[in-house]
Every structure is written in C-alpha cells, then in structure tokens.
Amino acid sequence: MDRARHALRQLGMLALGIAVAIRGRLRGAVRWLPLLAGLWFPVTVLAQTLGGSAVSVYASAALLLGAHAHLGLRLAIRPTL
C-alpha cells in the first residue's frame, strides 16, 4: 500500500510539473525544473530496468539533488518570480 501511495504522489508531482510548464507563468529554468523534479520516478524505474540497482541509486540521487537543489536555490535567490 505504501508503494502505491508513493507512486501516486510521484504521478501528482509529474502532473504538477507538466501544468507549470504548460501554464508558462514562470520564466527560464524555473519553468522547467518542477517537470524535471517530477520525472524522478520514471527516470529511476528506467535506470533500474536498464542498469540495475546501483545505476538506479546514482541516477535517482543525481536527479533529486540537481533538480530540487537548483529549484530551491533559484527560488531562495528570487522568491517573487
């Protein structure tokens, strides 16, 4: 049950990222970073399928750190985008 909820949360994050990108209210990289963050689950599943557990862990960590840290820094620097 917990895995199903986690998958639904990630699907919601992906839908949110798509909505932010389509809406176009934000400009530049900040417009696309929520979508990149929402792609975590599909990227992790693909990495697990193609490369195994170790590749999945590194791909997941790189995507999470890159997308969330970048988005957080951009919003901290300019919170009124």
Tab-separated table of N, CA and C in Angstrom:
chain	number	residue	atom	x	y	z
A	1	MET	N	0.817	-1.197	0.000
A	1	MET	CA	0.000	0.000	0.000
A	1	MET	C	0.859	1.258	0.000
A	2	ASP	N	1.956	1.224	0.745
A	2	ASP	CA	2.832	2.384	0.813
A	2	ASP	C	3.469	2.674	-0.545
A	3	ARG	N	3.815	1.629	-1.278
A	3	ARG	CA	4.395	1.825	-2.616
A	3	ARG	C	3.385	2.456	-3.568
A	4	ALA	N	2.144	2.041	-3.445
A	4	ALA	CA	1.104	2.613	-4.301
A	4	ALA	C	0.914	4.098	-4.010
A	5	ARG	N	0.915	4.463	-2.738
A	5	ARG	CA	0.784	5.887	-2.383
A	5	ARG	C	1.971	6.685	-2.882
A	6	HIS	N	3.171	6.096	-2.765
A	6	HIS	CA	4.365	6.788	-3.238
A	6	HIS	C	4.295	7.006	-4.747
A	7	ALA	N	3.876	5.992	-5.480
A	7	ALA	CA	3.740	6.127	-6.924
A	7	ALA	C	2.702	7.186	-7.289
A	8	LEU	N	1.607	7.251	-6.551
A	8	LEU	CA	0.585	8.269	-6.808
A	8	LEU	C	1.102	9.675	-6.514
A	9	ARG	N	1.890	9.808	-5.444
A	9	ARG	CA	2.481	11.119	-5.143
A	9	ARG	C	3.423	11.560	-6.259
A	10	GLN	N	4.208	10.626	-6.771
A	10	GLN	CA	5.130	10.966	-7.848
A	10	GLN	C	4.380	11.293	-9.135
A	11	LEU	N	3.287	10.605	-9.382
A	11	LEU	CA	2.458	10.925	-10.538
A	11	LEU	C	1.868	12.327	-10.393
A	12	GLY	N	1.471	12.687	-9.181
A	12	GLY	CA	0.984	14.035	-8.924
A	12	GLY	C	2.057	15.086	-9.143
A	13	MET	N	3.275	14.783	-8.724
A	13	MET	CA	4.393	15.715	-8.935
A	13	MET	C	4.668	15.890	-10.426
A	14	LEU	N	4.576	14.802	-11.164
A	14	LEU	CA	4.765	14.887	-12.612
A	14	LEU	C	3.663	15.730	-13.248
A	15	ALA	N	2.421	15.529	-12.825
A	15	ALA	CA	1.299	16.324	-13.349
A	15	ALA	C	1.473	17.800	-13.002
A	16	LEU	N	1.941	18.075	-11.800
A	16	LEU	CA	2.197	19.459	-11.394
A	16	LEU	C	3.287	20.091	-12.261
A	17	GLY	N	4.349	19.341	-12.512
A	17	GLY	CA	5.427	19.843	-13.367
A	17	GLY	C	4.955	20.139	-14.777
A	18	ILE	N	4.102	19.265	-15.309
A	18	ILE	CA	3.551	19.492	-16.645
A	18	ILE	C	2.669	20.742	-16.646
A	19	ALA	N	1.849	20.896	-15.617
A	19	ALA	CA	0.966	22.064	-15.536
A	19	ALA	C	1.759	23.363	-15.438
A	20	VAL	N	2.828	23.361	-14.651
A	20	VAL	CA	3.656	24.574	-14.511
A	20	VAL	C	4.320	24.906	-15.841
A	21	ALA	N	4.813	23.891	-16.540
A	21	ALA	CA	5.478	24.130	-17.826
A	21	ALA	C	4.497	24.639	-18.880
A	22	ILE	N	3.301	24.062	-18.902
A	22	ILE	CA	2.308	24.481	-19.905
A	22	ILE	C	1.774	25.876	-19.604
A	23	ARG	N	1.530	26.143	-18.344
A	23	ARG	CA	0.959	27.433	-17.954
A	23	ARG	C	1.866	28.596	-18.358
A	24	GLY	N	3.178	28.416	-18.205
A	24	GLY	CA	4.120	29.427	-18.655
A	24	GLY	C	4.210	30.660	-17.782
A	25	ARG	N	3.698	30.587	-16.559
A	25	ARG	CA	3.747	31.753	-15.676
A	25	ARG	C	5.173	32.058	-15.235
A	26	LEU	N	5.952	31.015	-15.025
A	26	LEU	CA	7.351	31.184	-14.661
A	26	LEU	C	8.196	31.248	-15.924
A	27	ARG	N	9.355	31.859	-15.817
A	27	ARG	CA	10.234	32.036	-16.979
A	27	ARG	C	11.573	31.346	-16.744
A	28	GLY	N	12.223	31.020	-17.815
A	28	GLY	CA	13.564	30.453	-17.743
A	28	GLY	C	13.573	29.030	-17.199
A	29	ALA	N	14.671	28.706	-16.512
A	29	ALA	CA	14.851	27.354	-15.985
A	29	ALA	C	13.818	27.004	-14.931
A	30	VAL	N	13.338	27.970	-14.190
A	30	VAL	CA	12.368	27.710	-13.121
A	30	VAL	C	11.068	27.149	-13.701
A	31	ARG	N	10.782	27.473	-14.938
A	31	ARG	CA	9.578	26.941	-15.584
A	31	ARG	C	9.678	25.431	-15.770
A	32	TRP	N	10.867	24.914	-16.052
A	32	TRP	CA	11.049	23.509	-16.379
A	32	TRP	C	11.536	22.657	-15.212
A	33	LEU	N	12.032	23.255	-14.157
A	33	LEU	CA	12.566	22.480	-13.038
A	33	LEU	C	11.513	21.648	-12.300
A	34	PRO	N	10.286	22.113	-12.089
A	34	PRO	CA	9.286	21.227	-11.472
A	34	PRO	C	9.000	19.980	-12.321
A	35	LEU	N	9.014	20.137	-13.639
A	35	LEU	CA	8.830	18.982	-14.511
A	35	LEU	C	10.005	18.018	-14.379
A	36	LEU	N	11.209	18.551	-14.339
A	36	LEU	CA	12.394	17.706	-14.148
A	36	LEU	C	12.325	16.982	-12.814
A	37	ALA	N	11.896	17.663	-11.773
A	37	ALA	CA	11.760	17.020	-10.464
A	37	ALA	C	10.675	15.943	-10.503
A	38	GLY	N	9.620	16.161	-11.256
A	38	GLY	CA	8.551	15.188	-11.378
A	38	GLY	C	8.936	13.959	-12.181
A	39	LEU	N	9.980	14.066	-12.973
A	39	LEU	CA	10.448	12.926	-13.765
A	39	LEU	C	11.280	11.947	-12.950
A	40	TRP	N	11.412	12.191	-11.652
A	40	TRP	CA	12.237	11.324	-10.815
A	40	TRP	C	11.790	9.870	-10.903
A	41	PHE	N	10.523	9.606	-10.742
A	41	PHE	CA	10.041	8.220	-10.716
A	41	PHE	C	10.258	7.498	-12.048
A	42	PRO	N	9.857	8.079	-13.189
A	42	PRO	CA	10.122	7.378	-14.450
A	42	PRO	C	11.607	7.177	-14.727
A	43	VAL	N	12.429	8.155	-14.396
A	43	VAL	CA	13.869	8.022	-14.617
A	43	VAL	C	14.447	6.921	-13.737
A	44	THR	N	14.012	6.847	-12.493
A	44	THR	CA	14.502	5.815	-11.588
A	44	THR	C	14.086	4.425	-12.045
A	45	VAL	N	12.847	4.281	-12.489
A	45	VAL	CA	12.378	2.983	-12.979
A	45	VAL	C	13.156	2.581	-14.232
A	46	LEU	N	13.381	3.516	-15.136
A	46	LEU	CA	14.144	3.227	-16.346
A	46	LEU	C	15.585	2.845	-16.014
A	47	ALA	N	16.205	3.567	-15.095
A	47	ALA	CA	17.574	3.249	-14.694
A	47	ALA	C	17.649	1.881	-14.023
A	48	GLN	N	16.654	1.550	-13.221
A	48	GLN	CA	16.602	0.239	-12.570
A	48	GLN	C	16.479	-0.865	-13.618
A	49	THR	N	15.652	-0.636	-14.612
A	49	THR	CA	15.433	-1.633	-15.654
A	49	THR	C	16.674	-1.829	-16.520
A	50	LEU	N	17.304	-0.731	-16.907
A	50	LEU	CA	18.432	-0.817	-17.824
A	50	LEU	C	19.767	-1.115	-17.145
A	51	GLY	N	19.976	-0.571	-15.939
A	51	GLY	CA	21.295	-0.682	-15.343
A	51	GLY	C	21.365	-1.388	-14.015
A	52	GLY	N	20.240	-1.686	-13.422
A	52	GLY	CA	20.248	-2.356	-12.134
A	52	GLY	C	20.148	-1.387	-10.971
A	53	SER	N	20.307	-1.952	-9.800
A	53	SER	CA	20.088	-1.202	-8.566
A	53	SER	C	21.087	-0.067	-8.368
A	54	ALA	N	22.352	-0.327	-8.619
A	54	ALA	CA	23.380	0.701	-8.388
A	54	ALA	C	23.181	1.897	-9.316
A	55	VAL	N	22.905	1.638	-10.575
A	55	VAL	CA	22.673	2.724	-11.527
A	55	VAL	C	21.432	3.515	-11.129
A	56	SER	N	20.411	2.816	-10.669
A	56	SER	CA	19.183	3.475	-10.240
A	56	SER	C	19.429	4.417	-9.068
A	57	VAL	N	20.232	3.993	-8.118
A	57	VAL	CA	20.526	4.831	-6.954
A	57	VAL	C	21.263	6.097	-7.374
A	58	TYR	N	22.269	5.952	-8.232
A	58	TYR	CA	23.035	7.126	-8.664
A	58	TYR	C	22.206	8.063	-9.548
A	59	ALA	N	21.403	7.493	-10.429
A	59	ALA	CA	20.546	8.328	-11.278
A	59	ALA	C	19.521	9.075	-10.434
A	60	SER	N	18.943	8.380	-9.470
A	60	SER	CA	17.966	8.998	-8.585
A	60	SER	C	18.583	10.128	-7.773
A	61	ALA	N	19.745	9.868	-7.200
A	61	ALA	CA	20.416	10.888	-6.388
A	61	ALA	C	20.795	12.102	-7.220
A	62	ALA	N	21.313	11.863	-8.415
A	62	ALA	CA	21.713	12.977	-9.280
A	62	ALA	C	20.506	13.822	-9.679
A	63	LEU	N	19.417	13.160	-10.036
A	63	LEU	CA	18.229	13.902	-10.448
A	63	LEU	C	17.620	14.670	-9.278
A	64	LEU	N	17.513	14.023	-8.128
A	64	LEU	CA	16.928	14.698	-6.966
A	64	LEU	C	17.785	15.873	-6.515
A	65	LEU	N	19.076	15.652	-6.400
A	65	LEU	CA	19.950	16.747	-5.969
A	65	LEU	C	19.978	17.866	-6.988
A	66	GLY	N	20.098	17.501	-8.256
A	66	GLY	CA	20.178	18.530	-9.292
A	66	GLY	C	18.910	19.349	-9.417
A	67	ALA	N	17.781	18.685	-9.548
A	67	ALA	CA	16.525	19.401	-9.785
A	67	ALA	C	16.051	20.159	-8.553
A	68	HIS	N	15.979	19.486	-7.415
A	68	HIS	CA	15.446	20.129	-6.217
A	68	HIS	C	16.383	21.202	-5.669
A	69	ALA	N	17.672	20.947	-5.687
A	69	ALA	CA	18.618	21.958	-5.197
A	69	ALA	C	18.622	23.179	-6.106
A	70	HIS	N	18.601	22.951	-7.406
A	70	HIS	CA	18.590	24.060	-8.353
A	70	HIS	C	17.315	24.894	-8.194
A	71	LEU	N	16.178	24.218	-8.115
A	71	LEU	CA	14.913	24.928	-7.936
A	71	LEU	C	14.890	25.677	-6.609
A	72	GLY	N	15.343	25.044	-5.546
A	72	GLY	CA	15.375	25.691	-4.238
A	72	GLY	C	16.268	26.917	-4.215
A	73	LEU	N	17.443	26.815	-4.825
A	73	LEU	CA	18.346	27.969	-4.866
A	73	LEU	C	17.764	29.111	-5.682
A	74	ARG	N	17.192	28.785	-6.821
A	74	ARG	CA	16.596	29.848	-7.648
A	74	ARG	C	15.459	30.556	-6.924
A	75	LEU	N	14.634	29.798	-6.232
A	75	LEU	CA	13.518	30.418	-5.511
A	75	LEU	C	13.992	31.155	-4.265
A	76	ALA	N	15.083	30.711	-3.649
A	76	ALA	CA	15.614	31.419	-2.494
A	76	ALA	C	16.236	32.752	-2.916
A	77	ILE	N	16.874	32.772	-4.062
A	77	ILE	CA	17.512	33.992	-4.543
A	77	ILE	C	16.472	35.007	-5.001
A	78	ARG	N	15.460	34.529	-5.745
A	78	ARG	CA	14.407	35.404	-6.254
A	78	ARG	C	13.037	34.805	-5.951
A	79	PRO	N	12.522	34.993	-4.757
A	79	PRO	CA	11.255	34.339	-4.388
A	79	PRO	C	10.027	34.884	-5.112
A	80	THR	N	10.150	36.010	-5.741
A	80	THR	CA	8.993	36.598	-6.423
A	80	THR	C	9.129	36.467	-7.929
A	81	LEU	N	9.307	35.265	-8.405
A	81	LEU	CA	9.421	35.051	-9.840
A	81	LEU	C	8.057	35.223	-10.442
